[in-house]
Amino acid sequence: MSSSQPILPQGAGYGVVVGIGLFFSAFMVMLTAIQARYTGFSPKNSEEFSSASRSVKPGLIASGIVSAWTWSATLLQSSAVAYKYGISGPWWYGAGATVQVLLFAQLAAKLKLHAPYAHTWLEIVGARWGNIAHGVFMCFGLATNIIVSSMLAVGGSATVTDLTGMNTLAACFLTPLGVAIYVVVGGMRSTLLCDYTHTTVLFAIILVFVFTVYATSPKIGSFARMHALLAAAAERTPVDGNAQGSYLTMRSRNGLIFGVINVIGNFATVFQDQAYWQRAIASRPASTVKAYLLGGLAWFAIPFTFATTLGLAAVALRGDPAMPTLSAADVSAGLPASAAAGALLNKAGAGILLVLLYLAVTSATSAELIAVSSILTYDVYKRYINPNATEAQILTMGHAMVAFFAVVIGFCGLIFFYIGISMGWLYTFMGVILGSAVVPIALCITWSKANKWGCISGALIGFCSGVTAWLVTTSALNGGEINVTTSGGDFEMLAGNLASICVGGIVAVTVSLIWPENYDFEGTRAINAPVREPKPSVTERSSADEEEDYEEKNAREKHPEAVNVHAVSEEEENELDPRALKKAFRFAAWSSAALTLVLLILVPFPLFGAQTIFGVRGFTAWTVIGIIWTFMSAFSVVLYPLWESRAALRQITQGMIKDMFAPGTGKYTHSEPQTNEDTNA
Ligand SMILES: NC(N)=O
């Protein structure tokens, strides 16, 4: 790790790692109690625990997407590629991992259309294609969760060790265990609320670094000075493969290679990670597409602006007495950001980076824990072990699996630590073993003609091709030597990623075109579909029914903006109207395709082709656009969720005030009207 002594004491490491876990556990207990008392939602119900009763509004879902998609790598690896390739690194990291979330909006729309009551994406695969497909794709799904969680553990623990000297293994185990406590306590809805608080602090800290680097730091302090320092760094050590060796150009061969790897790897980790399906499942049908488009666009600003700030600062500060020398292994471990934070702001910089990192790690880990718990509960326990499981058994299993996976994450971190695999290596490797299932999974959910055996064989043959291409390229380029270092090269990983996703896609599509299925999705629509009791006829209506109607009418008159629980589910039922969902899908398809074109082609390639080296004005404009984008992101995932939940917040506040002045009167009762926004509380 970096050559200098840790900037913070070990106690700070334990304090943050254990303290954040305990703080959020206490916060969850409080939120859950408030939620149960004033809104009527309680995670003691398994539907509420795993899918927040499918009722969450788009701002909070977008915030949850941003939070789940902000990994340790989002901050550390993006800064590492800025450090290695210059300004193209943050662009390729941000754009190359945003488009998948935008495109996922299409899958989310299809989910609501084809399987509105599913708990997991694997239930859809199982209902359409049976146990073999379910088993094969479950291996890909769980492998995705394990790789992502390991990356969180490995990246987070390397940085906490570097900053504080804390034992890496202790960090690997303590982080997921602390998160497991609050996930078990709160379930999906509270996890989304926790994500919201994490995201809020995350944006605040990123802006602190931005203003430090570009406005107040005596070491950099302006765009012009950063530009001059980057130009001087390129004079001393030109970047191999960049136009004129400059850090200030999008013409970067290795930046582009990283971009391609990034795009492929992140398709796998969105499309086959239950965490993103889970947010679509928790979302209200009418606003799922909006949530994913908003979440994707908001997220882009995090790696782009953070890495354009701290990753470039790490280059600019080379030679500064406070800046440690970074080896290739340090860069692969993602340490440029923490080195720059310490060099700029000393202990304060290191401290806030540590908090930032741990917020990112814990919120992404919470998403992974609840995702794996849902798969193990619904796709293993309920499907294969106890199909007649009761509500209580499902909930107990959900809790147990959260704890189990937290321990698994600790062990994965330990294994990767001992075999010397870093976060950067895992990040570029993920597409090699996961990429082959991307197209088959997308086809299963969206295309009636997708062929079962075409998709299964596509995923398996693509996997073998990816691993073979990766190893053969490693051997060919390194004189037959295959080890962790040689196999982690740019071309080696590029070959494996490309072979995996392309072969998987080509086999699945070709077989499906030759032997098309004609699936009507009736089987997937039936998954967990609620059994509706017919409304009693006028003659069968009891006086209790009439009394209920009378109360409902009264409540509506008193609260015109509110509806009761029955009305909410009626509204949700209306939102499942196929015509509206097909329209939402078309909107998702056009807008996500257009944004993908802009982010991956229209912006980077003209700059790549023109070999432009940014002058001070160009660099300033580039960075200021990132900063403005960051503010807009913060508004949409921090302020917008508050606005859309205003009625629920008012209801909770009123309940608390009532309780304060007349204890016991503020509690939510079933007959009390529940606002639309309650569903977001
Ligand atoms: N979530 C990512 N790829 O940072």
mmCIF file of C-alpha atoms and ligand atoms in Angstrom, residues 66 68-75 77-78 93 96-98 100-101 148 151 262 265-266 269-270 276 299 303 427 430, ligand 1:
data_model
loop_
_atom_site.group_PDB
_atom_site.id
_atom_site.type_symbol
_atom_site.label_atom_id
_atom_site.label_comp_id
_atom_site.label_asym_id
_atom_site.label_seq_id
_atom_site.Cartn_x
_atom_site.Cartn_y
_atom_site.Cartn_z
ATOM 1 C CA VAL A 66 -27.926 6.193 -6.865
ATOM 2 C CA ALA A 68 -26.952 1.150 -4.523
ATOM 3 C CA TRP A 69 -24.945 2.016 -7.649
ATOM 4 C CA THR A 70 -22.399 4.098 -5.736
ATOM 5 C CA TRP A 71 -19.794 1.520 -4.787
ATOM 6 C CA SER A 72 -16.347 1.992 -3.316
ATOM 7 C CA ALA A 73 -15.177 1.603 -6.937
ATOM 8 C CA THR A 74 -17.388 4.507 -8.037
ATOM 9 C CA LEU A 75 -15.217 6.808 -5.965
ATOM 10 C CA GLN A 77 -11.647 3.252 -9.325
ATOM 11 C CA SER A 78 -12.962 6.345 -11.135
ATOM 12 C CA TYR A 93 -16.244 5.612 -15.837
ATOM 13 C CA GLY A 96 -19.807 3.693 -19.141
ATOM 14 C CA ALA A 97 -21.766 2.845 -16.003
ATOM 15 C CA THR A 98 -24.712 5.237 -16.451
ATOM 16 C CA GLN A 100 -26.951 0.517 -18.146
ATOM 17 C CA VAL A 101 -29.161 2.133 -15.512
ATOM 18 C CA VAL A 148 -19.972 -6.788 -6.355
ATOM 19 C CA MET A 151 -15.397 -5.443 -4.517
ATOM 20 C CA ASN A 262 -16.530 -0.634 -18.146
ATOM 21 C CA GLY A 265 -18.886 -5.197 -16.970
ATOM 22 C CA ASN A 266 -21.560 -2.835 -15.789
ATOM 23 C CA THR A 269 -23.798 -5.916 -12.718
ATOM 24 C CA VAL A 270 -27.039 -4.053 -13.403
ATOM 25 C CA TYR A 276 -31.724 -3.132 -9.290
ATOM 26 C CA TRP A 299 -25.570 9.039 -10.629
ATOM 27 C CA PRO A 303 -17.907 9.413 -10.457
ATOM 28 C CA TYR A 427 -13.738 -4.336 -11.487
ATOM 29 C CA MET A 430 -16.429 -8.831 -13.683
HETATM 30 N N1 LIG B 1 -21.441 1.165 -9.911
HETATM 31 C C1 LIG B 1 -20.285 1.409 -10.475
HETATM 32 N N2 LIG B 1 -19.965 0.765 -11.571
HETATM 33 O O1 LIG B 1 -19.526 2.219 -9.989
#
